PDB file of C-alpha atoms in Angstrom:
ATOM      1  CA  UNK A  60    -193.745   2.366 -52.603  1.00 67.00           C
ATOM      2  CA  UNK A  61    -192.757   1.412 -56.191  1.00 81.00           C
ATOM      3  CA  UNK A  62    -189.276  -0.408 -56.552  1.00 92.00           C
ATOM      4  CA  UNK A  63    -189.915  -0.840 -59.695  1.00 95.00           C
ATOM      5  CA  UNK A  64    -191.321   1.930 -62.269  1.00 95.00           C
ATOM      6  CA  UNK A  65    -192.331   1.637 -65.658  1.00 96.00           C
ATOM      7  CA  UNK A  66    -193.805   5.203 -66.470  1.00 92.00           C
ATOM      8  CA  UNK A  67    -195.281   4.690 -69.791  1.00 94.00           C
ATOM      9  CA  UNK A  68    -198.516   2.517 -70.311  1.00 93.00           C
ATOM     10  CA  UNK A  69    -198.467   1.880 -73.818  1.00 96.00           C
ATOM     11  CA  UNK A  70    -196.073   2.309 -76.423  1.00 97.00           C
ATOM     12  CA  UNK A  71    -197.112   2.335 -80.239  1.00 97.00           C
ATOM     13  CA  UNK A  72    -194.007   1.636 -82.786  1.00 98.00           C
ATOM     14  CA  UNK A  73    -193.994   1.307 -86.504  1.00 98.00           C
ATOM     15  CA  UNK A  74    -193.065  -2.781 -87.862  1.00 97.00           C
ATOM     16  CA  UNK A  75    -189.432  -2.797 -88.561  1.00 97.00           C
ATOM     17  CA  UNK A  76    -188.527   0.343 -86.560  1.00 98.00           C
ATOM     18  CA  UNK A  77    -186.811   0.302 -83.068  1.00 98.00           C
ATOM     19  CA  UNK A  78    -188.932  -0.368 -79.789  1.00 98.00           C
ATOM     20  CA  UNK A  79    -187.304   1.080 -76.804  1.00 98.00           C
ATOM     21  CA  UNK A  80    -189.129   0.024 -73.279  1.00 98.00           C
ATOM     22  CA  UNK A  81    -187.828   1.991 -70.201  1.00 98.00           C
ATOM     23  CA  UNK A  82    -188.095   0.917 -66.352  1.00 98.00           C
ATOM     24  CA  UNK A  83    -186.208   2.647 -63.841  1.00 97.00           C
ATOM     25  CA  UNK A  84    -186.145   1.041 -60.468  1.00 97.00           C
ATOM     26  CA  UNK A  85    -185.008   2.212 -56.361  1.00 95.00           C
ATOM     27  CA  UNK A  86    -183.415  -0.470 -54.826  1.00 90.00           C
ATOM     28  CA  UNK A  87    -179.366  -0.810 -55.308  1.00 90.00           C
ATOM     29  CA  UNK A  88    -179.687  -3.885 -53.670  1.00 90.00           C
ATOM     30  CA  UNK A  89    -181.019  -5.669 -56.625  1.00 93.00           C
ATOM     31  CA  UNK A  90    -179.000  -8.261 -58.220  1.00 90.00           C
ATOM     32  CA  UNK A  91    -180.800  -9.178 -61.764  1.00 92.00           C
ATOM     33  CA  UNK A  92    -182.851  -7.734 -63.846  1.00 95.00           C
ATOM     34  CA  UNK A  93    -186.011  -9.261 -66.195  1.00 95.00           C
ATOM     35  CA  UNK A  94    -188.136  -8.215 -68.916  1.00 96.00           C
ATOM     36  CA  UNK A  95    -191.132 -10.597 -69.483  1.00 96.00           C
ATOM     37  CA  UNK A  96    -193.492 -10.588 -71.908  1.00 96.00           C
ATOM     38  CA  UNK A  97    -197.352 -11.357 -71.719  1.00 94.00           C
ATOM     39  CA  UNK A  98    -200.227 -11.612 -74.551  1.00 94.00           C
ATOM     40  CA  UNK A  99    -203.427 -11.805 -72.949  1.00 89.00           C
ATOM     41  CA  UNK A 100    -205.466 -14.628 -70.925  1.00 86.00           C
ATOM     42  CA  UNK A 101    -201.865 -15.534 -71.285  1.00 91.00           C
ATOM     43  CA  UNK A 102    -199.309 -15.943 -68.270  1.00 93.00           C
ATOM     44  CA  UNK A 103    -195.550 -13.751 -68.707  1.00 94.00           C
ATOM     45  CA  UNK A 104    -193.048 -15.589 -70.418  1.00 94.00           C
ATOM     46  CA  UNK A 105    -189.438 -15.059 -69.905  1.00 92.00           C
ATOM     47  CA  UNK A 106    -187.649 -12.982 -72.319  1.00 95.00           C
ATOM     48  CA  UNK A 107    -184.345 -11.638 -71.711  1.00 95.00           C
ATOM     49  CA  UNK A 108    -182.416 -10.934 -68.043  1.00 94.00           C
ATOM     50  CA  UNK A 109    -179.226  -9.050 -66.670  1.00 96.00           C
ATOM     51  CA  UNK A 110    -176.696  -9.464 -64.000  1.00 94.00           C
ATOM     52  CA  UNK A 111    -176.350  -6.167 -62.011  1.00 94.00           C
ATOM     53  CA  UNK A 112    -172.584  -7.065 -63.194  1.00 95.00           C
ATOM     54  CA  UNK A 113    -172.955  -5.649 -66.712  1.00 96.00           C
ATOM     55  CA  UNK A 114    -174.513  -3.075 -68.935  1.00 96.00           C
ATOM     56  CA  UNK A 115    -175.797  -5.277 -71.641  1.00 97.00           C
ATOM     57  CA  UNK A 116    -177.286  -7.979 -72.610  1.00 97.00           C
ATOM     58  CA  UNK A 117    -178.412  -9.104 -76.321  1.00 97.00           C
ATOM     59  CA  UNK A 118    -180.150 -12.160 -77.162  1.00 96.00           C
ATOM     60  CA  UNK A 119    -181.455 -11.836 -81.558  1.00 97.00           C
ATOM     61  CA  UNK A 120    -183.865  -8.893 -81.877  1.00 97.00           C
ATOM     62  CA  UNK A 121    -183.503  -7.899 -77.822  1.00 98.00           C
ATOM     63  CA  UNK A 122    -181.077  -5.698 -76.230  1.00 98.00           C
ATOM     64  CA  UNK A 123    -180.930  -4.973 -72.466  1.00 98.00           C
ATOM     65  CA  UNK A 124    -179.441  -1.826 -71.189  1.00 98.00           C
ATOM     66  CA  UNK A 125    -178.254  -1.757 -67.586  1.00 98.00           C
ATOM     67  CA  UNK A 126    -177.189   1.997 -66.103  1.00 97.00           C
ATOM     68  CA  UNK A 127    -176.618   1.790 -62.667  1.00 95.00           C
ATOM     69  CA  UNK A 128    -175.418   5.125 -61.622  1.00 95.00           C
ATOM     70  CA  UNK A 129    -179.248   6.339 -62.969  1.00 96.00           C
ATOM     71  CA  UNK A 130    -180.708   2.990 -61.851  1.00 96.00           C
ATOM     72  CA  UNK A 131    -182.480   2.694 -64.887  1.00 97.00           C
ATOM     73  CA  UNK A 132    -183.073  -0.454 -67.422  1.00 97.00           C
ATOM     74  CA  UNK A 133    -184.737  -0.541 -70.935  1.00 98.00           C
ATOM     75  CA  UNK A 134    -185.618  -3.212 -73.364  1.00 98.00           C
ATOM     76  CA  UNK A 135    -184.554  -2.378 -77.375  1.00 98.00           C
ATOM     77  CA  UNK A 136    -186.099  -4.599 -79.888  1.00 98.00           C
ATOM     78  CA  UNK A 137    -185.260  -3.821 -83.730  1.00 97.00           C
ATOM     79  CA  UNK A 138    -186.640  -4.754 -86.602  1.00 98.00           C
ATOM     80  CA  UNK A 139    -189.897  -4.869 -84.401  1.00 98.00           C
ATOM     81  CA  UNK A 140    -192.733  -6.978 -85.872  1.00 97.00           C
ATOM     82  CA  UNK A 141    -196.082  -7.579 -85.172  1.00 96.00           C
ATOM     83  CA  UNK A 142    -196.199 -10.695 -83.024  1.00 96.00           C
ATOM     84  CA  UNK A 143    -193.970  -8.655 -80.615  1.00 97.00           C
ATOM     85  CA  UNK A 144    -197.540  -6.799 -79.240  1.00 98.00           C
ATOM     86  CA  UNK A 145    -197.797  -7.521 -76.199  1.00 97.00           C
ATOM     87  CA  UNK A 146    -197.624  -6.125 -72.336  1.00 96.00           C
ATOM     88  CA  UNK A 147    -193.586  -6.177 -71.431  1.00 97.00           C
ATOM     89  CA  UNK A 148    -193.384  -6.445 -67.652  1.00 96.00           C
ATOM     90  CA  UNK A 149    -189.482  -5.083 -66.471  1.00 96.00           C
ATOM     91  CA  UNK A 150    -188.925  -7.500 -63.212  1.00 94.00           C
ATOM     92  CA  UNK A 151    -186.099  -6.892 -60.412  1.00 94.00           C
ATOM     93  CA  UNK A 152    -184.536  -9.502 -58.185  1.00 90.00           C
ATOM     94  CA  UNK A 153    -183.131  -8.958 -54.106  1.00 83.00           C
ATOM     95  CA  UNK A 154    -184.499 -12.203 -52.401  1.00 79.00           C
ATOM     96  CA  UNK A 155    -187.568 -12.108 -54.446  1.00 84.00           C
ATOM     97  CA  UNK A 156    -188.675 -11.031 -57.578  1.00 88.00           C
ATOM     98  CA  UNK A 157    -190.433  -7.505 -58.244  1.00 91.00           C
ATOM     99  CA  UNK A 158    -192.353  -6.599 -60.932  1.00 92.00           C
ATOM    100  CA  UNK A 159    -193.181  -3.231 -62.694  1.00 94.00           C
ATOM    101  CA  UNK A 160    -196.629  -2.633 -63.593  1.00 93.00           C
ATOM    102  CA  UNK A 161    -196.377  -3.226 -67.385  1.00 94.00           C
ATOM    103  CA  UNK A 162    -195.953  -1.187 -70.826  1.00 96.00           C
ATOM    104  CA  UNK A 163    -198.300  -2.332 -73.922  1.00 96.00           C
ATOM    105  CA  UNK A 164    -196.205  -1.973 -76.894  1.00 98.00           C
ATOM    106  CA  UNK A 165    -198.496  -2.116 -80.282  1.00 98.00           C
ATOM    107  CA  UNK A 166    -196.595  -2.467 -83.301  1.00 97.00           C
ATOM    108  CA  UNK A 167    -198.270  -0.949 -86.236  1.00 96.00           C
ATOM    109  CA  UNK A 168    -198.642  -2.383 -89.205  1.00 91.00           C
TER     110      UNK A 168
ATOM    111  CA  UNK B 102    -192.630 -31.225 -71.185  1.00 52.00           C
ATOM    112  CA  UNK B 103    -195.568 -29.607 -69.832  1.00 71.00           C
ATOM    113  CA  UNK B 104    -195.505 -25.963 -68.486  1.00 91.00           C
ATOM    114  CA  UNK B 105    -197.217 -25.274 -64.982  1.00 95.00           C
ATOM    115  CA  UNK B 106    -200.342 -25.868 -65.061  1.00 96.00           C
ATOM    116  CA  UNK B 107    -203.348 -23.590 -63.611  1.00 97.00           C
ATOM    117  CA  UNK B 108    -207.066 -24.744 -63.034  1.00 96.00           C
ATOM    118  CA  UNK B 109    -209.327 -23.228 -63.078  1.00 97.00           C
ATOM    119  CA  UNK B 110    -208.646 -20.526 -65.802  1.00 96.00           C
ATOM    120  CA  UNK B 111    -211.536 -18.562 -64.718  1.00 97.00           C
ATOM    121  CA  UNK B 112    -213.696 -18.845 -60.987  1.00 98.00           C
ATOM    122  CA  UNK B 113    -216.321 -17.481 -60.309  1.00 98.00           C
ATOM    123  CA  UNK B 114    -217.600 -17.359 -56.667  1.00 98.00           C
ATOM    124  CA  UNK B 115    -220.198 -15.218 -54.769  1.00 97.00           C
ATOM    125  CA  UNK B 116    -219.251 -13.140 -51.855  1.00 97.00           C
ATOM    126  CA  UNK B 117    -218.695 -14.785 -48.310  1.00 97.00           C
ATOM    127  CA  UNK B 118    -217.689 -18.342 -50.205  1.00 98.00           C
ATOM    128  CA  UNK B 119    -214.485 -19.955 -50.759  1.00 98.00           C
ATOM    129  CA  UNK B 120    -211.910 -20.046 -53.673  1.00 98.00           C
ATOM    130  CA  UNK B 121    -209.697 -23.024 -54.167  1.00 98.00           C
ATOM    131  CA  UNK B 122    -206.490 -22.015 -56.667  1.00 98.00           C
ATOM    132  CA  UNK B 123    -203.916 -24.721 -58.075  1.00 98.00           C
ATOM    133  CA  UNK B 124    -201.319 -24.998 -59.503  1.00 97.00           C
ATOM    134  CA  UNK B 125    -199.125 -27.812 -60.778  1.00 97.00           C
ATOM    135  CA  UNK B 126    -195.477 -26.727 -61.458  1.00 95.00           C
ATOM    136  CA  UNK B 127    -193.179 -27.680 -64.418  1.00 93.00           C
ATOM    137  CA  UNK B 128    -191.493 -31.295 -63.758  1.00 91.00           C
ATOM    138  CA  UNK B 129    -188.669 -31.716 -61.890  1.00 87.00           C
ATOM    139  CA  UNK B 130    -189.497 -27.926 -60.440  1.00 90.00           C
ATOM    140  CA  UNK B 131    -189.630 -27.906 -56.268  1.00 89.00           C
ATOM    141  CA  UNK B 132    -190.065 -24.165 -56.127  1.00 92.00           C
ATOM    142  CA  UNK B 133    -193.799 -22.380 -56.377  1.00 95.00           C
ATOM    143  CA  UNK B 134    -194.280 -18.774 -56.102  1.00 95.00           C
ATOM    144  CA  UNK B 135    -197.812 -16.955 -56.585  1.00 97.00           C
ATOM    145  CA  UNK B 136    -198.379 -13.496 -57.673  1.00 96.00           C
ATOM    146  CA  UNK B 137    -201.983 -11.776 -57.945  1.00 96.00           C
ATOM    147  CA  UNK B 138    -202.587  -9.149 -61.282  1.00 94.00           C
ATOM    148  CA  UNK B 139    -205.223  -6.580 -60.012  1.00 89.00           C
ATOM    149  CA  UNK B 140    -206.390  -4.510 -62.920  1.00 82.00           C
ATOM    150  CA  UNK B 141    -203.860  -1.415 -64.457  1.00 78.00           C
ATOM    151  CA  UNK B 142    -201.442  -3.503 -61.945  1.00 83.00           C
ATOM    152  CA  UNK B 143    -197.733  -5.456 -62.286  1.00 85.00           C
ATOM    153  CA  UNK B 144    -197.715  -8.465 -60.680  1.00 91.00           C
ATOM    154  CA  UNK B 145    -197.560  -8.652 -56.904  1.00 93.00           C
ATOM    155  CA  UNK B 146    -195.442 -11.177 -55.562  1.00 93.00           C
ATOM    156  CA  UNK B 147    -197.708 -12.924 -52.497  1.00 95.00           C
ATOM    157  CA  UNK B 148    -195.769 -16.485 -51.392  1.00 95.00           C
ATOM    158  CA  UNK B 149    -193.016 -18.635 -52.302  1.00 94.00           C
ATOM    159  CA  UNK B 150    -193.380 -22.261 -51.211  1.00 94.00           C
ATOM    160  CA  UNK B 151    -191.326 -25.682 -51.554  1.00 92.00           C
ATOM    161  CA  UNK B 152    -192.565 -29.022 -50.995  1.00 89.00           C
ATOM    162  CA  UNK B 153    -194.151 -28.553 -47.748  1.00 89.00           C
ATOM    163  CA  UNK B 154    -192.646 -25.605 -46.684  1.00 93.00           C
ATOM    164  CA  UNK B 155    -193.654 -22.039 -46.970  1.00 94.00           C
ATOM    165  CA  UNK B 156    -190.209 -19.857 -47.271  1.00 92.00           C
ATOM    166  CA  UNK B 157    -191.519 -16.926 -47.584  1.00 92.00           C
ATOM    167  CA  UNK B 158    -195.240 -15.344 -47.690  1.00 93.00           C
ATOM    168  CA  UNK B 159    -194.283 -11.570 -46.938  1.00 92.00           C
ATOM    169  CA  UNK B 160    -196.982 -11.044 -49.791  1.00 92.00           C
ATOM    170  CA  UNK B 161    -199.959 -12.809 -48.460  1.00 95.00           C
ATOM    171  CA  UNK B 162    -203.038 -10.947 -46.868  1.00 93.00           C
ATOM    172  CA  UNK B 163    -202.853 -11.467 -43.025  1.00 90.00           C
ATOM    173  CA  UNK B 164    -206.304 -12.775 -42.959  1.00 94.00           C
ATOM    174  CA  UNK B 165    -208.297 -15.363 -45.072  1.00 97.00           C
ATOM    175  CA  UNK B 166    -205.508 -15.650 -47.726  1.00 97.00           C
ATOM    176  CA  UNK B 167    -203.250 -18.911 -47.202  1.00 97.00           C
ATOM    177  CA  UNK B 168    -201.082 -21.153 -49.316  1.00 97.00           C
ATOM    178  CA  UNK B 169    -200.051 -24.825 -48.845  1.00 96.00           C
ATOM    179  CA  UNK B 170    -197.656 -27.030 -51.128  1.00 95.00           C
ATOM    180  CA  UNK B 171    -198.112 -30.764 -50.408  1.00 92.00           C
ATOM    181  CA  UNK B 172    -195.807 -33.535 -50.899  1.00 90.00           C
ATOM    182  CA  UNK B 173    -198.138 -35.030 -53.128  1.00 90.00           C
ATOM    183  CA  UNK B 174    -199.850 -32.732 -55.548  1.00 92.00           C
ATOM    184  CA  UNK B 175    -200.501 -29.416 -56.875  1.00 95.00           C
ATOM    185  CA  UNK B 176    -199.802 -26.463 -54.547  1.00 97.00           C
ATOM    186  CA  UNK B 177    -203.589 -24.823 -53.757  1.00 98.00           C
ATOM    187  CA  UNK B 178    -203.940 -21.128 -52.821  1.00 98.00           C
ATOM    188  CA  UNK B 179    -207.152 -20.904 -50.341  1.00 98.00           C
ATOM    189  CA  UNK B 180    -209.184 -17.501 -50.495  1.00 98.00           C
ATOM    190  CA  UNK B 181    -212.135 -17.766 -47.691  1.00 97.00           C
ATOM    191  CA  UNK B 182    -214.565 -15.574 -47.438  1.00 98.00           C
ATOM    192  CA  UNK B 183    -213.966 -13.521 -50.523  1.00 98.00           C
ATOM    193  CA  UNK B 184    -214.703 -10.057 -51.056  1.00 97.00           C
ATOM    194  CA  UNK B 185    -215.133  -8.065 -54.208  1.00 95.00           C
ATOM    195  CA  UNK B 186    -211.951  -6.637 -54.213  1.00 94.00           C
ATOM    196  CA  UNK B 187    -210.015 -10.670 -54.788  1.00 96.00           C
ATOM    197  CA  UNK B 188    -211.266 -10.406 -58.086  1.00 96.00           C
ATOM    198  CA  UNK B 189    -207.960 -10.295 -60.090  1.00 96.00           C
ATOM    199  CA  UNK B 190    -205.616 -12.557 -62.266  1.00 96.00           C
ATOM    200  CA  UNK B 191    -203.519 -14.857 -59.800  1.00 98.00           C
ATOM    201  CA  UNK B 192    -200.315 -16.435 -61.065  1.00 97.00           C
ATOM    202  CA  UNK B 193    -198.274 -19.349 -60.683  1.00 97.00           C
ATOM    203  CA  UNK B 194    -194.930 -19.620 -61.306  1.00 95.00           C
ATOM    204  CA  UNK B 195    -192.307 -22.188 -60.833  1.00 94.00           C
ATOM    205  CA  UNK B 196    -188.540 -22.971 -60.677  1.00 90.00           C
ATOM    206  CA  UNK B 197    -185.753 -25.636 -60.236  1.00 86.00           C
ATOM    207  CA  UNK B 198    -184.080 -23.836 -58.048  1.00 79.00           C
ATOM    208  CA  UNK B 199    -184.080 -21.235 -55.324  1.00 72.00           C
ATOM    209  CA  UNK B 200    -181.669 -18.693 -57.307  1.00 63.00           C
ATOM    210  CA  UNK B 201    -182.277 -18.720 -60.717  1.00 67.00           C
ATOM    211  CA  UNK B 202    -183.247 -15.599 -61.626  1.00 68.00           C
ATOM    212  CA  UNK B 203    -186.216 -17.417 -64.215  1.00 79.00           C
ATOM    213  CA  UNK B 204    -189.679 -18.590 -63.258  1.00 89.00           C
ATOM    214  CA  UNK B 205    -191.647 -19.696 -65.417  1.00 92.00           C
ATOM    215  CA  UNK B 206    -195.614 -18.922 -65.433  1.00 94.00           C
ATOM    216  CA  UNK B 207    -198.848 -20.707 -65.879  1.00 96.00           C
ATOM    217  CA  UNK B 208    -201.523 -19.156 -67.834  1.00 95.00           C
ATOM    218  CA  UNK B 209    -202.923 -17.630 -64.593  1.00 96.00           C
ATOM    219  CA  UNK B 210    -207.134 -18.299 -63.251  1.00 97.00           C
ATOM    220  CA  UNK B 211    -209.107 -15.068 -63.144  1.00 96.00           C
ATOM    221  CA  UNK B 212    -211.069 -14.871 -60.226  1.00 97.00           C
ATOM    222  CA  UNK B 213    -214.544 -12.498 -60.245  1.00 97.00           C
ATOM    223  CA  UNK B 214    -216.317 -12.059 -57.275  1.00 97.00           C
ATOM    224  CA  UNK B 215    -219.648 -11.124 -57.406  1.00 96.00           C
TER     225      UNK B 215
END
């Protein structure tokens, strides 16, 4: 049983447009939210996190958007560039910390 | 400041024999979790461990799977007897603190059984 659901495998998004990743989890019990990001034979870095508390986060190029009534998270990066291919994992904390199954963004050139 | 450290980044082992995992976390971190990658697959969380104490390995195999965190040392994740389907990417991660909401992750050993 998924808690946490991120239904599209790969994303492909032209350099300098808008990347939006989507994740939409189950559990209302969760209290923070993560995106990570992960090149390969690499391990997931940290990107960008938010409280349960509040509907949005924005750190430079990323944006998180919290909806709780739809339970549902995604990542906006703009102007997207190319070192910003990579597998984005959404990530959802109760007592530990669950993980989505991964999108693969590919920025074009 | 060195990240967490994984060795080995790739294992190979045959079926019935033993794999060894470790993992050294960041300094001054007290908090290890694991998490195995199989293929098309998120991360699975599988044990969180302090310094000699397991907290929590809800994750963890019943059988031939276990996880130890020494005072002294990196924390080792034991696979015995391994099977074909324990080939994967297994994680560390580590963290200062029980409740941040941030771990940060070694660059993972890949385990193939054959």
């Amino acid at each position: 049983d998924q808690q946490v659901k991120q239904n599209s495998p790969s994303l492909s998004v032209q350099e300098g447009r808008i990347s939006i990743l989507n994740c939409d989890y189950t559990n209302s019990m969760f209290d923070y939210f993560l995106w990570y990001k992960k090149y390969p034979a690499e391990g997931p870095t940290f990107l960008i996190s938010i409280s349960s508390i509040k509907d949005k986060n924005e750190d430079g190029r990323f944006t998180v958007f919290l909806n709780k009534s739809a339970k549902h998270l995604s990542l906006h990066i703009v102007p997207s560039q190319p070192g910003d291919s990579a597998v984005y994992f959404c990530a959802a904390r109760d007592d530990k910390i669950i993980f989505g199954k991964g999108t693969r963004l590919h920025i074009l050139p | 400041n060195a990240g967490v450290m994984q060795n080995p980044r790739h294992l190979v082992r045959r079926r019935g024999q033993e794999a060894r995992l470790r993992c050294s976390p960041m300094k001054g971190h007290s908090h290890v979790y694991w998490y195995r990658q199989l293929p098309e697959e998120g991360l699975k969380f599988m044990v969180y461990l302090q310094k000699e104490n397991i907290i929590d390995e809800s994750g963890m195999p019943k059988e031939r799977f276990s996880a130890e965190f020494p005072k002294e040392g990196p924390s080792i994740l034991r696979i015995q007897q391994v099977v074909r389907g324990d080939s994967a990417a297994y994680f560390c991660a580590s963290s200062p603190w029980r409740e941040t909401e941030e771990q940060y992750f070694g660059p993972g050993t890949r385990l193939t059984v054959t």
